[in-house]
XYZ file of C-alpha atoms in Angstrom:
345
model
C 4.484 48.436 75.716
C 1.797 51.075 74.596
C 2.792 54.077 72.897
C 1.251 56.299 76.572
C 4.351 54.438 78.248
C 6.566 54.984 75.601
C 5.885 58.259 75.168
C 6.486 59.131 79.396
C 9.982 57.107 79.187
C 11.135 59.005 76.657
C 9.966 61.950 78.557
C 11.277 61.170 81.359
C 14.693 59.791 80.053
C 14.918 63.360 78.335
C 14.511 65.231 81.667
C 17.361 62.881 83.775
C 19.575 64.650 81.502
C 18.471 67.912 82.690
C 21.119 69.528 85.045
C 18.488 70.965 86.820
C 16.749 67.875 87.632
C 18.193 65.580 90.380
C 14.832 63.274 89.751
C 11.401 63.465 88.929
C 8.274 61.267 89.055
C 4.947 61.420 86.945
C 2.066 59.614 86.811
C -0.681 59.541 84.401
C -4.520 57.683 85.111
C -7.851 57.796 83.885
C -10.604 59.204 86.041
C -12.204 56.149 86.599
C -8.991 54.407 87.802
C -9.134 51.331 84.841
C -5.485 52.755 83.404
C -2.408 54.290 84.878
C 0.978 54.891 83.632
C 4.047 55.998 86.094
C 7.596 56.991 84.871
C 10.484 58.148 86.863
C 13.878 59.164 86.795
C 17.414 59.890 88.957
C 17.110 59.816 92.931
C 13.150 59.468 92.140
C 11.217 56.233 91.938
C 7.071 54.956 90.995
C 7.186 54.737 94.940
C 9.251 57.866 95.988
C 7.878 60.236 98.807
C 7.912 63.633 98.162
C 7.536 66.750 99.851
C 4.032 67.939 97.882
C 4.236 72.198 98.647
C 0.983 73.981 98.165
C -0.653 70.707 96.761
C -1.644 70.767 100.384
C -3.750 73.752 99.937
C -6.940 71.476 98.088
C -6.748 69.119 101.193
C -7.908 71.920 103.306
C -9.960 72.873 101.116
C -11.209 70.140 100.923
C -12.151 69.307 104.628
C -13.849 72.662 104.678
C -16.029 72.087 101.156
C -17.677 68.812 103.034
C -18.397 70.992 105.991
C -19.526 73.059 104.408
C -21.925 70.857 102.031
C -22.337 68.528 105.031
C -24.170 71.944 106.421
C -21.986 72.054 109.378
C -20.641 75.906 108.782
C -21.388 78.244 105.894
C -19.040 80.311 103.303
C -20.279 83.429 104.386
C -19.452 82.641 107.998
C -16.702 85.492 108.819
C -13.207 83.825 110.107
C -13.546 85.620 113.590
C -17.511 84.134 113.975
C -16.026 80.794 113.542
C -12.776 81.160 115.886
C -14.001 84.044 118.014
C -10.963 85.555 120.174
C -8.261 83.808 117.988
C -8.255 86.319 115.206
C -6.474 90.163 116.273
C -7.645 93.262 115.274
C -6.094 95.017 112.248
C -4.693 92.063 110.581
C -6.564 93.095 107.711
C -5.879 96.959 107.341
C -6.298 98.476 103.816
C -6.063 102.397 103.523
C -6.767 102.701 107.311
C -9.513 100.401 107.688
C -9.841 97.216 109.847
C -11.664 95.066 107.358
C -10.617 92.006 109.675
C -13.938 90.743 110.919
C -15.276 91.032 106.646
C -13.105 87.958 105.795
C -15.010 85.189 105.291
C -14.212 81.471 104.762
C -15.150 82.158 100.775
C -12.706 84.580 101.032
C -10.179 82.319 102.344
C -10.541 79.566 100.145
C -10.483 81.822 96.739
C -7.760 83.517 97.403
C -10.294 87.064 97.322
C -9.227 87.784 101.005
C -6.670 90.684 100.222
C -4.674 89.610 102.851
C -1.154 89.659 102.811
C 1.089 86.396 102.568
C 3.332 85.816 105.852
C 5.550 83.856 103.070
C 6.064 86.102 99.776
C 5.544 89.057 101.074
C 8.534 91.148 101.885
C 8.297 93.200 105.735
C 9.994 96.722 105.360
C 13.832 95.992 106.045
C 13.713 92.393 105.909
C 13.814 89.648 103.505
C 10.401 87.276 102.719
C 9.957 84.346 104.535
C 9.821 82.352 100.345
C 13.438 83.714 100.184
C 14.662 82.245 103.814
C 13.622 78.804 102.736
C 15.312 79.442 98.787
C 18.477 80.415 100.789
C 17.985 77.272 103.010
C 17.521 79.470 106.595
C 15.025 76.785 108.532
C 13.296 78.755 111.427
C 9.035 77.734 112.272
C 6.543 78.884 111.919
C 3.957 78.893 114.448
C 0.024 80.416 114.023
C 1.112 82.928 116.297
C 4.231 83.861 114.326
C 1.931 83.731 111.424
C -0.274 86.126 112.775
C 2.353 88.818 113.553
C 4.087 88.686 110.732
C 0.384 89.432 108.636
C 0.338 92.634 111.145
C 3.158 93.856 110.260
C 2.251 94.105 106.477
C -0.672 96.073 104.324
C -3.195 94.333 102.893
C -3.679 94.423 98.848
C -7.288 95.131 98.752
C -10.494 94.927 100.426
C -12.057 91.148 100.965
C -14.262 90.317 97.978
C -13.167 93.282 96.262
C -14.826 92.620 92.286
C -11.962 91.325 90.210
C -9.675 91.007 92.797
C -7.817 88.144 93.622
C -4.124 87.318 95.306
C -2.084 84.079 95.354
C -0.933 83.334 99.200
C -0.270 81.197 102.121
C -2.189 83.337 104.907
C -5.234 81.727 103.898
C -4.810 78.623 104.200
C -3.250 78.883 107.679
C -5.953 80.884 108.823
C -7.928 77.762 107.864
C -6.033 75.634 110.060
C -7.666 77.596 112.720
C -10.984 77.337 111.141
C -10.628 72.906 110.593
C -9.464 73.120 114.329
C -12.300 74.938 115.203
C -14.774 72.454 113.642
C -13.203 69.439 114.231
C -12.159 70.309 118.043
C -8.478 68.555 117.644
C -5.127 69.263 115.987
C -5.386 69.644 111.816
C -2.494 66.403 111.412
C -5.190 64.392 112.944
C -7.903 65.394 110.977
C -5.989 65.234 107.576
C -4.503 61.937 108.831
C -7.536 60.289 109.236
C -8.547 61.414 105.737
C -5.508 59.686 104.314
C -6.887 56.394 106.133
C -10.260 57.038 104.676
C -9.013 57.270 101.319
C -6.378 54.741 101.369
C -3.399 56.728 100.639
C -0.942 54.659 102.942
C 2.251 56.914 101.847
C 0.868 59.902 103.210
C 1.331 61.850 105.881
C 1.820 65.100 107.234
C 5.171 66.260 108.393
C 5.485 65.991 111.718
C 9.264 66.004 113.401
C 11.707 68.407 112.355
C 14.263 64.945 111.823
C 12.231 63.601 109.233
C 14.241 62.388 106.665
C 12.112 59.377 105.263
C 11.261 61.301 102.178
C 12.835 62.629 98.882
C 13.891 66.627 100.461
C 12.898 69.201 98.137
C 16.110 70.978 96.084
C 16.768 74.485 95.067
C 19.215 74.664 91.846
C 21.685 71.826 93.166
C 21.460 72.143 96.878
C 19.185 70.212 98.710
C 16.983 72.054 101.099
C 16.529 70.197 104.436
C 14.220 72.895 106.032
C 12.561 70.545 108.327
C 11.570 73.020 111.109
C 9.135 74.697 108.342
C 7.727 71.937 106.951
C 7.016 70.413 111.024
C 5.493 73.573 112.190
C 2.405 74.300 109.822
C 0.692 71.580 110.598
C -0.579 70.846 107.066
C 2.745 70.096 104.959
C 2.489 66.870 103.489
C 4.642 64.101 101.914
C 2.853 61.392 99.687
C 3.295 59.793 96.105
C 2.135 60.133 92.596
C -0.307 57.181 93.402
C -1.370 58.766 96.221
C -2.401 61.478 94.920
C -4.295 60.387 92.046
C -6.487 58.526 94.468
C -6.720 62.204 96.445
C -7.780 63.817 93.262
C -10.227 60.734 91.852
C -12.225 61.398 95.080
C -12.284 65.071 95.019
C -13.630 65.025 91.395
C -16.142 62.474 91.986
C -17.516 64.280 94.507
C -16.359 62.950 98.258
C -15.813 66.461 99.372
C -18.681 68.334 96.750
C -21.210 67.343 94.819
C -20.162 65.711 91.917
C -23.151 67.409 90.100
C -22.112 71.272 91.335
C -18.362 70.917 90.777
C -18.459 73.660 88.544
C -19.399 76.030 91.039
C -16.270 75.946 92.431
C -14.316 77.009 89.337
C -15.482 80.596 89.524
C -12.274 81.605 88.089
C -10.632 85.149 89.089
C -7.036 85.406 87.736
C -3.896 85.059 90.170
C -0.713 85.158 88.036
C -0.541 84.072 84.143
C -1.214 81.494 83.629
C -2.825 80.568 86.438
C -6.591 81.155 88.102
C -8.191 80.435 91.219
C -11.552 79.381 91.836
C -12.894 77.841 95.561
C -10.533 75.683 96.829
C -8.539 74.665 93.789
C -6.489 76.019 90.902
C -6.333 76.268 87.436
C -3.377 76.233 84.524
C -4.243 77.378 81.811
C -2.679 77.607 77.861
C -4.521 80.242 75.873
C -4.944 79.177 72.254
C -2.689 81.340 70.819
C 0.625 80.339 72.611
C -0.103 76.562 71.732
C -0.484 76.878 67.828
C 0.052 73.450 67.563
C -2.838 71.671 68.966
C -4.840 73.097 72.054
C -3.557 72.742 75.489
C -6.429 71.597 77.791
C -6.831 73.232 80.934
C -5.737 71.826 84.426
C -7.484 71.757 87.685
C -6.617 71.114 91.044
C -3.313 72.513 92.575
C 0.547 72.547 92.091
C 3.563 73.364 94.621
C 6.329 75.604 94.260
C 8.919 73.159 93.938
C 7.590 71.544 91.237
C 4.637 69.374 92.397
C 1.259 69.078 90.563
C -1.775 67.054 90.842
C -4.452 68.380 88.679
C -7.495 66.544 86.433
C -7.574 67.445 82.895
C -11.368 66.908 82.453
C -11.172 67.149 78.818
C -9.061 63.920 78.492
C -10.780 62.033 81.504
C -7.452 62.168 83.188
C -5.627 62.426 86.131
C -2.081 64.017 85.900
C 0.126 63.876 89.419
C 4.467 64.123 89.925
C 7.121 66.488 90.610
C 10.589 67.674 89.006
C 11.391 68.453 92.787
C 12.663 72.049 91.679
C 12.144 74.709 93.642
C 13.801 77.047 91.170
C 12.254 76.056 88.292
C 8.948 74.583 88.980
C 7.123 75.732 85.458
C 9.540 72.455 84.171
C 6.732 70.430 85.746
C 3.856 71.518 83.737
C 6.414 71.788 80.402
C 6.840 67.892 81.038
C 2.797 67.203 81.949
C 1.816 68.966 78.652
C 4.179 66.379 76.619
C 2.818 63.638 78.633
C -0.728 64.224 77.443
C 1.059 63.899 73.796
C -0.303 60.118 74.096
C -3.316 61.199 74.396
C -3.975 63.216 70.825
């Protein structure tokens, strides 16, 4: 056995003792697909299904970068030019001004929009929708339910505001509209027939509320079986560590962008330490000085609040993809993919 294998089974046998982690997966492969090396633990398995989060978010974006480069819509488009009549008035208001029909699909995709998140964001008297699904309350959530709920709450800042830049799920809803819109059919379809295209035959999205046919996220010891949420967004998604690498070897070979201009997407504006967002995918990020012991190279792609990641550490020429499956303690995920790349020094 190599001493990259070695190293993730000790890893991983370390983290089954962790009383936060009912199981986790991880898998570790080289760009070009020659080498990969999988390790699992407790109720996980190589194979396992899991419920992926906000991974989700750089399939979108990725349907809308090959429009985009396949010259079918713009990023300066505005979000009501593309889905005229869909989009109300005011649900963008910033110090009294409707700056709805400024948002464009850049906007959307870099998280620069201002807008406020239907999810984390709190409405005046009520709890956020994030802390419903932590306290295991399943209710959908339609676009239209979307919508209102972004009415009812201010906006952070104008769109494209220099600097300026907000981690959220109203985005990437809004871009359900927008894939809709281009595609003229439902977004499971379209992202369903980019599964088939890419040969990632455990995928798919979540489609009835009964699903059970796939490890259920957890939050602390409780399992969170919020199956109305994950049904009604059209773009949650359950798939596998293998599956995922093959998602992420296509994106950064250029299937969705040019291969050659990737690096105009990583226009990096800062969301939350220590974490960045550029167009269409995310970035973690160790700054020298809190990793005195050998430089932590930077991660790109996207990871999920319970725990998911699936990034491309370009520096190493690899591929890093898994989950801990912890909603309350998803940072555990990048703790373990940091040791993981231990093999590779």
């Amino acid at each position: 056995m190599d001493r990259i294998q070695e190293n993730m089974n000790r890893i991983l046998k370390k983290l089954d003792r962790n009383p936060r982690v009912a199981g986790a997966v991880f898998r570790l492969e080289t760009l070009d697909g020659t080498q990969a090396w999988t390790a699992s633990c407790g109720e996980m398995t190589p194979e396992s299904r899991w419920y992926i989060a906000s991974i989700n978010k750089i399939f979108l974006s990725a349907l809308v970068l090959r429009a985009v480069r396949d010259g079918r819509i713009s990023l300066e488009e505005t979000l009501t030019g593309v889905c005229p009549g869909e989009i109300p008035q005011g649900l963008h208001r910033y110090r009294g001004v409707d700056y709805t029909g400024r948002i464009t699909l850049r906007h959307l995709l870099s998280m620069t929009s201002g807008l406020p998140c239907y999810l984390s964001d709190r409405p005046a008297g009520k709890i956020s929708g994030m802390k419903e699904l932590e306290l295991g309350m399943d209710r959908s959530w339609s676009t239209g339910e979307v919508l209102e709920r972004v009415l009812s709450l201010p906006a952070h800042f104008p769109p494209g505001a220099p600097g300026r830049a907000r981690y959220g799920d109203t985005g990437h809803q809004l871009l359900n509209l927008v894939i809709r819109k281009l595609e003229n059919r439902p977004v499971p379809e379209v992202l369903t027939e980019l599964f088939r295209e890419l040969d990632m035959n455990d995928t798919r999205v979540i489609r009835d509320p009964g699903d059970r046919d796939f490890v259920l996220p957890r939050y602390r010891r409780e399992i969170r079986d919020v199956g109305k949420y994950l049904s009604s967004t059209e773009n949650d998604i359950v798939s596998t560590a293998g599956d995922l690498a093959r998602f992420l070897r296509a994106f950064f070979q250029g299937a969705f962008w040019p291969a050659g201009d990737l690096y105009s997407l990583m226009d990096w504006k800062n969301i939350f330490f220590p974490f960045r967002y550029g167009l269409g995918i995310q970035q973690f990020y160790t700054p020298r000085i809190l990793s005195p012991f050998g430089r932590v190279p930077d991660f790109n792609g996207h990871c999920g609040s319970t725990g998911s990641l699936a990034f491309h550490v370009e520096d190493l020429g690899l591929l890093v993809t898994g989950t801990v499956n912890q909603q309350d303690y998803p940072q555990l995920a990048f703790r373990t993919a940091i040791g993981l790349l231990e093999g590779f020094r």
